[in-house]
Amino acid sequence: MDARELAEKFQAKMGAAANERNRQSGLASEFIDKRSADVEYCKTAMENNVLPFLAELQERLGPDQFAYSHQIDMQDHRAVGVSFIIGDGGTTSISTALGNVVVTRTGDGGTAKGVAYVYRPDAEPFISNSGDLTRDKIAKLIEMVIENT
């Protein structure tokens, strides 16, 4: 290749990179409303499904056997996550971020500190988005925790 061909190749590559950057910027702005709606759906699901279910379970099991606390958004003071403990087991947490839901469990594993475990979104109890924050799926999660405690 000569200098002209190399310069053309470089300019074509730079043009393609600029086009891709513009495309990505367009996609990001398209999804701002969707992400905002997903955040709202998660907060609503926490308020309407998760927290009332956990309160009901705590009432039935008693505070000595079941405890929970929720995390709040510092701007609007609405629930964005929750952690709970059953008996002497480890802590299970449900966290939401930008419409995604992450379920983790810590404290078990036979060591003093325990191990952290993240429930995969494509495996039981199948919790990965705001639509999965239902009483049935939270009940399935708690059932799994009880079985593994």
PDB file of N, CA and C in Angstrom, residues 34-85:
ATOM      1  N   LYS A  34     -37.415   4.311  28.287  1.00  0.00           N
ATOM      2  CA  LYS A  34     -37.661   2.917  28.662  1.00  0.00           C
ATOM      3  C   LYS A  34     -37.003   2.593  29.994  1.00  0.00           C
ATOM      4  N   ARG A  35     -35.752   3.020  30.184  1.00  0.00           N
ATOM      5  CA  ARG A  35     -35.068   2.765  31.449  1.00  0.00           C
ATOM      6  C   ARG A  35     -35.777   3.469  32.598  1.00  0.00           C
ATOM      7  N   SER A  36     -36.221   4.683  32.374  1.00  0.00           N
ATOM      8  CA  SER A  36     -36.943   5.415  33.422  1.00  0.00           C
ATOM      9  C   SER A  36     -38.227   4.695  33.786  1.00  0.00           C
ATOM     10  N   ALA A  37     -38.931   4.184  32.790  1.00  0.00           N
ATOM     11  CA  ALA A  37     -40.169   3.437  33.051  1.00  0.00           C
ATOM     12  C   ALA A  37     -39.856   2.148  33.805  1.00  0.00           C
ATOM     13  N   ASP A  38     -38.774   1.458  33.436  1.00  0.00           N
ATOM     14  CA  ASP A  38     -38.390   0.227  34.126  1.00  0.00           C
ATOM     15  C   ASP A  38     -38.072   0.492  35.593  1.00  0.00           C
ATOM     16  N   VAL A  39     -37.392   1.593  35.871  1.00  0.00           N
ATOM     17  CA  VAL A  39     -37.084   1.960  37.259  1.00  0.00           C
ATOM     18  C   VAL A  39     -38.388   2.159  38.031  1.00  0.00           C
ATOM     19  N   GLU A  40     -39.321   2.849  37.426  1.00  0.00           N
ATOM     20  CA  GLU A  40     -40.625   3.091  38.069  1.00  0.00           C
ATOM     21  C   GLU A  40     -41.376   1.783  38.296  1.00  0.00           C
ATOM     22  N   TYR A  41     -41.338   0.879  37.326  1.00  0.00           N
ATOM     23  CA  TYR A  41     -42.003  -0.417  37.475  1.00  0.00           C
ATOM     24  C   TYR A  41     -41.393  -1.208  38.635  1.00  0.00           C
ATOM     25  N   CYS A  42     -40.070  -1.165  38.766  1.00  0.00           N
ATOM     26  CA  CYS A  42     -39.406  -1.879  39.866  1.00  0.00           C
ATOM     27  C   CYS A  42     -39.832  -1.313  41.216  1.00  0.00           C
ATOM     28  N   LYS A  43     -39.854  -0.008  41.324  1.00  0.00           N
ATOM     29  CA  LYS A  43     -40.269   0.614  42.587  1.00  0.00           C
ATOM     30  C   LYS A  43     -41.715   0.262  42.924  1.00  0.00           C
ATOM     31  N   THR A  44     -42.574   0.299  41.927  1.00  0.00           N
ATOM     32  CA  THR A  44     -43.979  -0.031  42.142  1.00  0.00           C
ATOM     33  C   THR A  44     -44.134  -1.496  42.541  1.00  0.00           C
ATOM     34  N   ALA A  45     -43.404  -2.387  41.887  1.00  0.00           N
ATOM     35  CA  ALA A  45     -43.471  -3.808  42.221  1.00  0.00           C
ATOM     36  C   ALA A  45     -42.956  -4.055  43.639  1.00  0.00           C
ATOM     37  N   MET A  46     -41.915  -3.348  44.031  1.00  0.00           N
ATOM     38  CA  MET A  46     -41.414  -3.472  45.410  1.00  0.00           C
ATOM     39  C   MET A  46     -42.491  -3.058  46.403  1.00  0.00           C
ATOM     40  N   GLU A  47     -43.125  -1.925  46.138  1.00  0.00           N
ATOM     41  CA  GLU A  47     -44.143  -1.391  47.049  1.00  0.00           C
ATOM     42  C   GLU A  47     -45.404  -2.244  47.084  1.00  0.00           C
ATOM     43  N   ASN A  48     -45.834  -2.724  45.920  1.00  0.00           N
ATOM     44  CA  ASN A  48     -47.121  -3.425  45.842  1.00  0.00           C
ATOM     45  C   ASN A  48     -47.038  -4.931  46.061  1.00  0.00           C
ATOM     46  N   ASN A  49     -45.901  -5.532  45.775  1.00  0.00           N
ATOM     47  CA  ASN A  49     -45.785  -6.984  45.842  1.00  0.00           C
ATOM     48  C   ASN A  49     -44.793  -7.462  46.898  1.00  0.00           C
ATOM     49  N   VAL A  50     -43.547  -7.026  46.769  1.00  0.00           N
ATOM     50  CA  VAL A  50     -42.470  -7.587  47.576  1.00  0.00           C
ATOM     51  C   VAL A  50     -42.598  -7.207  49.051  1.00  0.00           C
ATOM     52  N   LEU A  51     -42.663  -5.919  49.345  1.00  0.00           N
ATOM     53  CA  LEU A  51     -42.704  -5.493  50.745  1.00  0.00           C
ATOM     54  C   LEU A  51     -43.943  -6.001  51.488  1.00  0.00           C
ATOM     55  N   PRO A  52     -45.147  -5.927  50.902  1.00  0.00           N
ATOM     56  CA  PRO A  52     -46.301  -6.488  51.624  1.00  0.00           C
ATOM     57  C   PRO A  52     -46.175  -7.987  51.866  1.00  0.00           C
ATOM     58  N   PHE A  53     -45.621  -8.723  50.905  1.00  0.00           N
ATOM     59  CA  PHE A  53     -45.454 -10.165  51.081  1.00  0.00           C
ATOM     60  C   PHE A  53     -44.472 -10.453  52.211  1.00  0.00           C
ATOM     61  N   LEU A  54     -43.359  -9.728  52.245  1.00  0.00           N
ATOM     62  CA  LEU A  54     -42.378  -9.939  53.304  1.00  0.00           C
ATOM     63  C   LEU A  54     -42.938  -9.552  54.668  1.00  0.00           C
ATOM     64  N   ALA A  55     -43.741  -8.501  54.726  1.00  0.00           N
ATOM     65  CA  ALA A  55     -44.376  -8.106  55.990  1.00  0.00           C
ATOM     66  C   ALA A  55     -45.330  -9.202  56.465  1.00  0.00           C
ATOM     67  N   GLU A  56     -46.080  -9.773  55.538  1.00  0.00           N
ATOM     68  CA  GLU A  56     -47.004 -10.865  55.878  1.00  0.00           C
ATOM     69  C   GLU A  56     -46.239 -12.088  56.381  1.00  0.00           C
ATOM     70  N   LEU A  57     -45.131 -12.402  55.727  1.00  0.00           N
ATOM     71  CA  LEU A  57     -44.329 -13.544  56.147  1.00  0.00           C
ATOM     72  C   LEU A  57     -43.720 -13.302  57.530  1.00  0.00           C
ATOM     73  N   GLN A  58     -43.258 -12.085  57.775  1.00  0.00           N
ATOM     74  CA  GLN A  58     -42.700 -11.758  59.081  1.00  0.00           C
ATOM     75  C   GLN A  58     -43.761 -11.877  60.177  1.00  0.00           C
ATOM     76  N   GLU A  59     -44.974 -11.474  59.864  1.00  0.00           N
ATOM     77  CA  GLU A  59     -46.071 -11.591  60.821  1.00  0.00           C
ATOM     78  C   GLU A  59     -46.334 -13.056  61.170  1.00  0.00           C
ATOM     79  N   ARG A  60     -46.265 -13.931  60.175  1.00  0.00           N
ATOM     80  CA  ARG A  60     -46.545 -15.357  60.398  1.00  0.00           C
ATOM     81  C   ARG A  60     -45.383 -16.084  61.079  1.00  0.00           C
ATOM     82  N   LEU A  61     -44.142 -15.736  60.717  1.00  0.00           N
ATOM     83  CA  LEU A  61     -42.982 -16.416  61.294  1.00  0.00           C
ATOM     84  C   LEU A  61     -42.500 -15.766  62.587  1.00  0.00           C
ATOM     85  N   GLY A  62     -42.778 -14.510  62.755  1.00  0.00           N
ATOM     86  CA  GLY A  62     -42.279 -13.763  63.908  1.00  0.00           C
ATOM     87  C   GLY A  62     -40.948 -13.106  63.587  1.00  0.00           C
ATOM     88  N   PRO A  63     -40.679 -11.983  64.239  1.00  0.00           N
ATOM     89  CA  PRO A  63     -39.448 -11.232  63.944  1.00  0.00           C
ATOM     90  C   PRO A  63     -38.173 -11.957  64.360  1.00  0.00           C
ATOM     91  N   ASP A  64     -38.286 -12.964  65.254  1.00  0.00           N
ATOM     92  CA  ASP A  64     -37.096 -13.716  65.641  1.00  0.00           C
ATOM     93  C   ASP A  64     -36.663 -14.699  64.553  1.00  0.00           C
ATOM     94  N   GLN A  65     -37.593 -15.115  63.703  1.00  0.00           N
ATOM     95  CA  GLN A  65     -37.280 -16.086  62.656  1.00  0.00           C
ATOM     96  C   GLN A  65     -37.193 -15.466  61.259  1.00  0.00           C
ATOM     97  N   PHE A  66     -37.754 -14.273  61.092  1.00  0.00           N
ATOM     98  CA  PHE A  66     -37.716 -13.642  59.773  1.00  0.00           C
ATOM     99  C   PHE A  66     -37.586 -12.135  59.951  1.00  0.00           C
ATOM    100  N   ALA A  67     -36.554 -11.572  59.373  1.00  0.00           N
ATOM    101  CA  ALA A  67     -36.341 -10.126  59.433  1.00  0.00           C
ATOM    102  C   ALA A  67     -36.027  -9.623  58.032  1.00  0.00           C
ATOM    103  N   TYR A  68     -36.475  -8.423  57.751  1.00  0.00           N
ATOM    104  CA  TYR A  68     -36.169  -7.818  56.454  1.00  0.00           C
ATOM    105  C   TYR A  68     -35.986  -6.319  56.610  1.00  0.00           C
ATOM    106  N   SER A  69     -35.309  -5.745  55.661  1.00  0.00           N
ATOM    107  CA  SER A  69     -35.156  -4.296  55.592  1.00  0.00           C
ATOM    108  C   SER A  69     -35.098  -3.916  54.124  1.00  0.00           C
ATOM    109  N   HIS A  70     -35.486  -2.700  53.841  1.00  0.00           N
ATOM    110  CA  HIS A  70     -35.462  -2.302  52.437  1.00  0.00           C
ATOM    111  C   HIS A  70     -34.517  -1.121  52.229  1.00  0.00           C
ATOM    112  N   GLN A  71     -34.004  -1.051  51.001  1.00  0.00           N
ATOM    113  CA  GLN A  71     -33.150   0.050  50.594  1.00  0.00           C
ATOM    114  C   GLN A  71     -34.020   1.048  49.844  1.00  0.00           C
ATOM    115  N   ILE A  72     -33.736   2.315  50.034  1.00  0.00           N
ATOM    116  CA  ILE A  72     -34.564   3.330  49.381  1.00  0.00           C
ATOM    117  C   ILE A  72     -33.731   4.191  48.438  1.00  0.00           C
ATOM    118  N   ASP A  73     -34.414   4.740  47.462  1.00  0.00           N
ATOM    119  CA  ASP A  73     -33.830   5.714  46.547  1.00  0.00           C
ATOM    120  C   ASP A  73     -33.716   7.024  47.332  1.00  0.00           C
ATOM    121  N   MET A  74     -32.556   7.594  47.373  1.00  0.00           N
ATOM    122  CA  MET A  74     -32.345   8.807  48.163  1.00  0.00           C
ATOM    123  C   MET A  74     -33.104  10.014  47.621  1.00  0.00           C
ATOM    124  N   GLN A  75     -33.529   9.961  46.365  1.00  0.00           N
ATOM    125  CA  GLN A  75     -34.216  11.114  45.798  1.00  0.00           C
ATOM    126  C   GLN A  75     -35.708  11.108  46.069  1.00  0.00           C
ATOM    127  N   ASP A  76     -36.356   9.947  45.952  1.00  0.00           N
ATOM    128  CA  ASP A  76     -37.807   9.932  46.158  1.00  0.00           C
ATOM    129  C   ASP A  76     -38.231   9.061  47.342  1.00  0.00           C
ATOM    130  N   HIS A  77     -37.264   8.473  48.033  1.00  0.00           N
ATOM    131  CA  HIS A  77     -37.510   7.669  49.238  1.00  0.00           C
ATOM    132  C   HIS A  77     -38.434   6.479  48.999  1.00  0.00           C
ATOM    133  N   ARG A  78     -38.388   5.920  47.803  1.00  0.00           N
ATOM    134  CA  ARG A  78     -39.153   4.715  47.483  1.00  0.00           C
ATOM    135  C   ARG A  78     -38.218   3.523  47.468  1.00  0.00           C
ATOM    136  N   ALA A  79     -38.763   2.341  47.730  1.00  0.00           N
ATOM    137  CA  ALA A  79     -37.955   1.125  47.817  1.00  0.00           C
ATOM    138  C   ALA A  79     -37.354   0.746  46.466  1.00  0.00           C
ATOM    139  N   VAL A  80     -36.065   0.427  46.478  1.00  0.00           N
ATOM    140  CA  VAL A  80     -35.370  -0.051  45.284  1.00  0.00           C
ATOM    141  C   VAL A  80     -34.693  -1.391  45.531  1.00  0.00           C
ATOM    142  N   GLY A  81     -34.802  -1.896  46.761  1.00  0.00           N
ATOM    143  CA  GLY A  81     -34.206  -3.173  47.085  1.00  0.00           C
ATOM    144  C   GLY A  81     -34.661  -3.630  48.452  1.00  0.00           C
ATOM    145  N   VAL A  82     -34.378  -4.896  48.743  1.00  0.00           N
ATOM    146  CA  VAL A  82     -34.763  -5.457  50.035  1.00  0.00           C
ATOM    147  C   VAL A  82     -33.785  -6.580  50.377  1.00  0.00           C
ATOM    148  N   SER A  83     -33.525  -6.744  51.672  1.00  0.00           N
ATOM    149  CA  SER A  83     -32.712  -7.851  52.176  1.00  0.00           C
ATOM    150  C   SER A  83     -33.498  -8.546  53.267  1.00  0.00           C
ATOM    151  N   PHE A  84     -33.357  -9.875  53.340  1.00  0.00           N
ATOM    152  CA  PHE A  84     -34.052 -10.598  54.400  1.00  0.00           C
ATOM    153  C   PHE A  84     -33.217 -11.770  54.895  1.00  0.00           C
ATOM    154  N   ILE A  85     -33.531 -12.190  56.115  1.00  0.00           N
ATOM    155  CA  ILE A  85     -32.864 -13.317  56.761  1.00  0.00           C
ATOM    156  C   ILE A  85     -33.937 -14.225  57.336  1.00  0.00           C
TER     157      ILE A  85
END
